[in-house]
mmCIF file of C-alpha atoms in Angstrom:
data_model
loop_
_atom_site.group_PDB
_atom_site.id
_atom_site.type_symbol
_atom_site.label_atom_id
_atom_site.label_comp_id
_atom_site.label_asym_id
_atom_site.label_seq_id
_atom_site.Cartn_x
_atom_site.Cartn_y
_atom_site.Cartn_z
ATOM 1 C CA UNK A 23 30.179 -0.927 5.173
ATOM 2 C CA UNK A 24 32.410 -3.554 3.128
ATOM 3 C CA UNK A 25 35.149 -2.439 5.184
ATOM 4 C CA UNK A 26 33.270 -3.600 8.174
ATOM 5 C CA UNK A 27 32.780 -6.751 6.536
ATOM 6 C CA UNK A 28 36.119 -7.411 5.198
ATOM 7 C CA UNK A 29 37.077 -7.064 9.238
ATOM 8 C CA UNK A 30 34.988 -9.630 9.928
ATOM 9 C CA UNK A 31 36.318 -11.881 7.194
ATOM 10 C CA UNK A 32 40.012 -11.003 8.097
ATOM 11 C CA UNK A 33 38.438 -12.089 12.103
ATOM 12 C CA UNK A 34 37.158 -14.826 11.061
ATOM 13 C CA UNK A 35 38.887 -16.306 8.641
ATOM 14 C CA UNK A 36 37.728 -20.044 8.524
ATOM 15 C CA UNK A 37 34.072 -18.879 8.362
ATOM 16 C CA UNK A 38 34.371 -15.969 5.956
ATOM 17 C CA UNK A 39 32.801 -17.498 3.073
ATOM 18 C CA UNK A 40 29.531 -18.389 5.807
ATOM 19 C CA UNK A 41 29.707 -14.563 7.028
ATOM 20 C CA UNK A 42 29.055 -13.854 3.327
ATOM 21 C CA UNK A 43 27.032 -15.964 2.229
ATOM 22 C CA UNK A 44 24.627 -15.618 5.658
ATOM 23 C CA UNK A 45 24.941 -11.877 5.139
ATOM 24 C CA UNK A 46 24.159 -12.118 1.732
ATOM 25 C CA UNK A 47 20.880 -14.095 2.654
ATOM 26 C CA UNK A 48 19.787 -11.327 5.513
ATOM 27 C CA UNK A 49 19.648 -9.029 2.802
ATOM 28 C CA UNK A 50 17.649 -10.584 0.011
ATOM 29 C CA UNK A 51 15.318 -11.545 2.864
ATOM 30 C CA UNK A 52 15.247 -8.048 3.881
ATOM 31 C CA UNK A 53 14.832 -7.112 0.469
ATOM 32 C CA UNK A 54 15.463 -2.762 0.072
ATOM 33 C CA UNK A 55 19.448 -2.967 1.177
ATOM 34 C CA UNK A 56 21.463 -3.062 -1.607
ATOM 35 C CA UNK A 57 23.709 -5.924 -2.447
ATOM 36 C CA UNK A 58 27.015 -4.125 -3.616
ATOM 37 C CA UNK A 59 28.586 -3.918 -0.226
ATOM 38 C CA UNK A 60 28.648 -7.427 -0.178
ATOM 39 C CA UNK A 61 30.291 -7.928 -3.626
ATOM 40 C CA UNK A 62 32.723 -5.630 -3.073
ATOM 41 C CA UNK A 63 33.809 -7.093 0.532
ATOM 42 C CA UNK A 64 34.146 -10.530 -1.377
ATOM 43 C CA UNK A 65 35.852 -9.189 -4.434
ATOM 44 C CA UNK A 66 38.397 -7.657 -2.186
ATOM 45 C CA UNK A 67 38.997 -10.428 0.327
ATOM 46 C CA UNK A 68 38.521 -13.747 -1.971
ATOM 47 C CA UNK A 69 39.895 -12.200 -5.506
ATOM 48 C CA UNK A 70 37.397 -11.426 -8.377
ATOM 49 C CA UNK A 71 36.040 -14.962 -9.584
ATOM 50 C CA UNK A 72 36.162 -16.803 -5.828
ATOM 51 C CA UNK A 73 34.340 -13.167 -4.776
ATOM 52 C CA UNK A 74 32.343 -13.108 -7.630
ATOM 53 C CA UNK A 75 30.877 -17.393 -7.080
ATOM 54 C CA UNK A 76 30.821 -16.654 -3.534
ATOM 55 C CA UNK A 77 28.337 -13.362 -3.977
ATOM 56 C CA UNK A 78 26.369 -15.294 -6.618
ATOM 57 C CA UNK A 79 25.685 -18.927 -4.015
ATOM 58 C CA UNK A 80 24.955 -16.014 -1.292
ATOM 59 C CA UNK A 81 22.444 -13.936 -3.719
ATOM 60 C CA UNK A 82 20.695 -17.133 -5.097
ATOM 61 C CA UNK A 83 20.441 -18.903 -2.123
ATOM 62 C CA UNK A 84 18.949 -15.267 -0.189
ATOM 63 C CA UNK A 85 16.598 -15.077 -3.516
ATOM 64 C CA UNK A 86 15.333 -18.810 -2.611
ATOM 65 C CA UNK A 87 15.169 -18.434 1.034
ATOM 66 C CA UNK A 88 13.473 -15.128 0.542
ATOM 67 C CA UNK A 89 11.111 -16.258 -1.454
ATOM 68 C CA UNK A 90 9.809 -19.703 0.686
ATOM 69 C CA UNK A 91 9.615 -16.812 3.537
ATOM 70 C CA UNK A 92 7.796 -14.412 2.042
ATOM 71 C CA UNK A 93 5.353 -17.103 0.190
ATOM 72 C CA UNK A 94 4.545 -18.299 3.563
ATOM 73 C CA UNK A 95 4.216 -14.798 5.476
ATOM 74 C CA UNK A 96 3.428 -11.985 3.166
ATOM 75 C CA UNK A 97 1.036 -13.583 0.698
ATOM 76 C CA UNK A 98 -2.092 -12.131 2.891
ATOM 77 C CA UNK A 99 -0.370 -8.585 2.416
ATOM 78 C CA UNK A 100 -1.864 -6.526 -0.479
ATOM 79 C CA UNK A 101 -0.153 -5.829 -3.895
ATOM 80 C CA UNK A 102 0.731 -2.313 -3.837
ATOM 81 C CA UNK A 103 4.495 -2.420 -3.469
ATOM 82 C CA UNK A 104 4.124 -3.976 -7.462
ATOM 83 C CA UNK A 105 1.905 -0.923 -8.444
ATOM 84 C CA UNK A 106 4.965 0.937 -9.919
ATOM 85 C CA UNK A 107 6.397 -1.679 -12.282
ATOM 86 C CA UNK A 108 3.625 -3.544 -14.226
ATOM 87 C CA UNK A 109 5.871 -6.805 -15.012
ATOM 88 C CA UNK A 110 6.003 -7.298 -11.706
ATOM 89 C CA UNK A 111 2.067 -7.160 -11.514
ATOM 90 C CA UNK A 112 2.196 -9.760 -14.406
ATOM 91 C CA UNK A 113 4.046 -11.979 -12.718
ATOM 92 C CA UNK A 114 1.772 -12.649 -9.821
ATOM 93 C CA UNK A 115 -0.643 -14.224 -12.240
ATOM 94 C CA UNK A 116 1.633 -16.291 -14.244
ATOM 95 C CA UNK A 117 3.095 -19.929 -14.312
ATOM 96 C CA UNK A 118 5.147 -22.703 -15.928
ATOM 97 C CA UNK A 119 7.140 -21.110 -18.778
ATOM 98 C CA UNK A 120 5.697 -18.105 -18.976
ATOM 99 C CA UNK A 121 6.584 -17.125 -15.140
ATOM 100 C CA UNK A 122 10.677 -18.634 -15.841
ATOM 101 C CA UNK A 123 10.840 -16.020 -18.882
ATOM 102 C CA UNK A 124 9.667 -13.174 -17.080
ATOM 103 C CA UNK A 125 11.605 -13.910 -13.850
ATOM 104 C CA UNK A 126 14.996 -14.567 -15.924
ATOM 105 C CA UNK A 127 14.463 -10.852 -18.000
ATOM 106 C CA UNK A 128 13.578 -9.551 -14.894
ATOM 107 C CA UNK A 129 16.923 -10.699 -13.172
ATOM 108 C CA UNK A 130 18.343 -9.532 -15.760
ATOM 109 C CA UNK A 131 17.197 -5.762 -15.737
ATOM 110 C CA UNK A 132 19.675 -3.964 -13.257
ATOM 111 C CA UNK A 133 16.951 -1.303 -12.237
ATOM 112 C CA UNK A 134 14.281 -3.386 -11.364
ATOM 113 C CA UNK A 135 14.222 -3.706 -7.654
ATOM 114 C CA UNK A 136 15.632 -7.837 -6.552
ATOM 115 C CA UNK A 137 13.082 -7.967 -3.410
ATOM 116 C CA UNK A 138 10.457 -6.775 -5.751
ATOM 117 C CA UNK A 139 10.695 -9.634 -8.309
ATOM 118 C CA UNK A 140 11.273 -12.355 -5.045
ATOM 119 C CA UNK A 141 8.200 -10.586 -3.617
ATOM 120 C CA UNK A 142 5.907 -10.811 -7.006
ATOM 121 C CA UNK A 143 6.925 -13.997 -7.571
ATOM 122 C CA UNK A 144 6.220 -15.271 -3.974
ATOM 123 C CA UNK A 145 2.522 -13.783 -3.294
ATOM 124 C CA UNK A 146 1.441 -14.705 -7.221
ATOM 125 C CA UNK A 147 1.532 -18.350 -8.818
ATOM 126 C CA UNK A 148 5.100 -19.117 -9.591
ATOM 127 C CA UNK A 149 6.209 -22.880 -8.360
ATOM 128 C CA UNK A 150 9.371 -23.089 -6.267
ATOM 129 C CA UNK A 151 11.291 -24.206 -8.476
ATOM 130 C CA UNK A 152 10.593 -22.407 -11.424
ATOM 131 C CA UNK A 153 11.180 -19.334 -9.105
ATOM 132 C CA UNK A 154 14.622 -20.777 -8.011
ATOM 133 C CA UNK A 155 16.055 -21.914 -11.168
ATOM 134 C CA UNK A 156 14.959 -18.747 -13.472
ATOM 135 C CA UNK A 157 16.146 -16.519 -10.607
ATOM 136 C CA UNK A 158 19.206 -18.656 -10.112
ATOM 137 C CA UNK A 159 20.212 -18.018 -13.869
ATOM 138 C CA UNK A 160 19.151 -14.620 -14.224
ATOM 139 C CA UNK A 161 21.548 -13.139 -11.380
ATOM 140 C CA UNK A 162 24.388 -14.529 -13.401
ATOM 141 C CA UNK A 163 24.657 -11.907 -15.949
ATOM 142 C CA UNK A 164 23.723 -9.293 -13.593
ATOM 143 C CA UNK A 165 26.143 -10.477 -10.613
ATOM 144 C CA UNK A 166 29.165 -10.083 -13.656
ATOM 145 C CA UNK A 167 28.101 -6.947 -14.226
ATOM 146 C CA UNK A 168 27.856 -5.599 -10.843
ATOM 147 C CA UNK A 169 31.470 -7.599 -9.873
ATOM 148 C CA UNK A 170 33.324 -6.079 -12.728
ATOM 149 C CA UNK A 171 32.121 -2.099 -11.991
ATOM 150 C CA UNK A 172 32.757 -2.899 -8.244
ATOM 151 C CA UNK A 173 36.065 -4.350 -9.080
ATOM 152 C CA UNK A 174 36.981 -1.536 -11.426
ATOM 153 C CA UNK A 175 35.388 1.346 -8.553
ATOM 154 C CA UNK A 176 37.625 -0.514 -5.795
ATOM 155 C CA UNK A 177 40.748 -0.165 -7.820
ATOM 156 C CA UNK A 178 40.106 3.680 -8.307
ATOM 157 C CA UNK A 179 42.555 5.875 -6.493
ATOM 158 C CA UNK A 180 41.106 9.051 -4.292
ATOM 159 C CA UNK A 181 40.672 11.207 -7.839
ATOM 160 C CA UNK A 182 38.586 8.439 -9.452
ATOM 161 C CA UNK A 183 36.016 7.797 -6.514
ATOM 162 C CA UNK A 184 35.937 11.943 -6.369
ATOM 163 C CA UNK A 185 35.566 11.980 -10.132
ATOM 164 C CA UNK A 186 32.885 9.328 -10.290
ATOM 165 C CA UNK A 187 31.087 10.924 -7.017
ATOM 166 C CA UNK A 188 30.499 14.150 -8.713
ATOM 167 C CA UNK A 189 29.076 12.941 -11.546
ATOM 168 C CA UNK A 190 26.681 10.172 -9.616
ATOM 169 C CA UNK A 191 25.728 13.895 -8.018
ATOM 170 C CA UNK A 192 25.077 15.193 -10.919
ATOM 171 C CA UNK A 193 23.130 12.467 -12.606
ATOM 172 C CA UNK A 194 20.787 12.643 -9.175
ATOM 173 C CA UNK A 195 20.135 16.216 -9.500
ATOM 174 C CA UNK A 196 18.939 15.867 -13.355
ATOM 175 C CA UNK A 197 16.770 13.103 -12.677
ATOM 176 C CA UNK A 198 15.479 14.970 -9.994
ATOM 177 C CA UNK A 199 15.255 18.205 -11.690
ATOM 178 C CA UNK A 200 13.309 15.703 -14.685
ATOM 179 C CA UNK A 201 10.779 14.237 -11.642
ATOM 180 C CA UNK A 202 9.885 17.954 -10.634
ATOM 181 C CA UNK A 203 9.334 19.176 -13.760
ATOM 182 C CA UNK A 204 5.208 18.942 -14.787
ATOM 183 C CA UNK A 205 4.737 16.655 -17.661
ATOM 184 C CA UNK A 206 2.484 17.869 -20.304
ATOM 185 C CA UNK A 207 -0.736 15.754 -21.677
#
């Protein structure tokens, strides 16, 4: 998919960092497509730190953009979607302080679910700009993280992606194996 996107950058070259950026927004709106495509398409065509700003304006500003839309259209819609991660639930009743700490360690947890924390904090109590700022600074660790392992996968050969496929196999099949197994009381 980021070679698709590196096309369009290479197309389009005066408007590359608006393809990104407005791409980047599409899918924080969207909220269950992954963001890494994106990274890596910037990292590749801008360099690491230009790629690396450029994903972070486009992820902040989809987070903010994400958020005014789904606090004005999904705040009628129920709560179930935060059933599975209780933080989340605890979000939707906080404010001030409180709601900026929580958003900020939530950013900063990799496997917590980006549309998930925009969505909690949109249907609960969470002012605009607490929402904006605390997610702002919270995808800044997490956006380093995810630029330098995309960096580092993009400059694998063939026997590195192969190497690091099998084991992202493997690593599925024994959390899956886990999941099926009954737990005991």
């Amino acid at each position: 998919m980021e070679d698709r996107l590196i096309y369009y950058f290479q197309e389009y070259e005066h408007f590359a960092i608006f393809i990104s950026i407005g791409i980047s927004i599409i899918v924080a709106v969207l909220g269950v497509i992954p963001s890494f495509f994106v990274t890596a398409a910037n990292l590749i065509f801008f360099g690491f730190w230009m790629g690396t700003f450029i994903s972070f304006v486009g992820e902040a500003l989809g987070a903010i953009i994400a958020f005014y839309l789904y606090r004005k259209g999904l705040k009628k819609f129920s709560q179930k979607p935060l059933d599975k991660y209780p933080k989340l639930k605890q979000l939707v009743h906080l404010k001030g302080k409180e709601a900026f700490y929580l958003i900020l360690s939530l950013r900063l947890l990799p496997f917590v679910p980006s549309g998930l924390v925009t969505f909690a904090g949109a249907i609960g109590s969470v002012s605009f700009i607490t929402f904006a700022i605390a997610s702002s600074i919270g995808k800044i660790p997490a956006l380093l993280i995810e630029a330098y392992s995309v960096y580092q996968i993009t400059q694998f050969e063939w026997q590195g992606k192969m190497i690091l496929s099998i084991v992202a196999i493997y690593l599925i099949f024994v959390v899956w194996k886990k999941r099926k197994q009954p737990t005991s009381a």
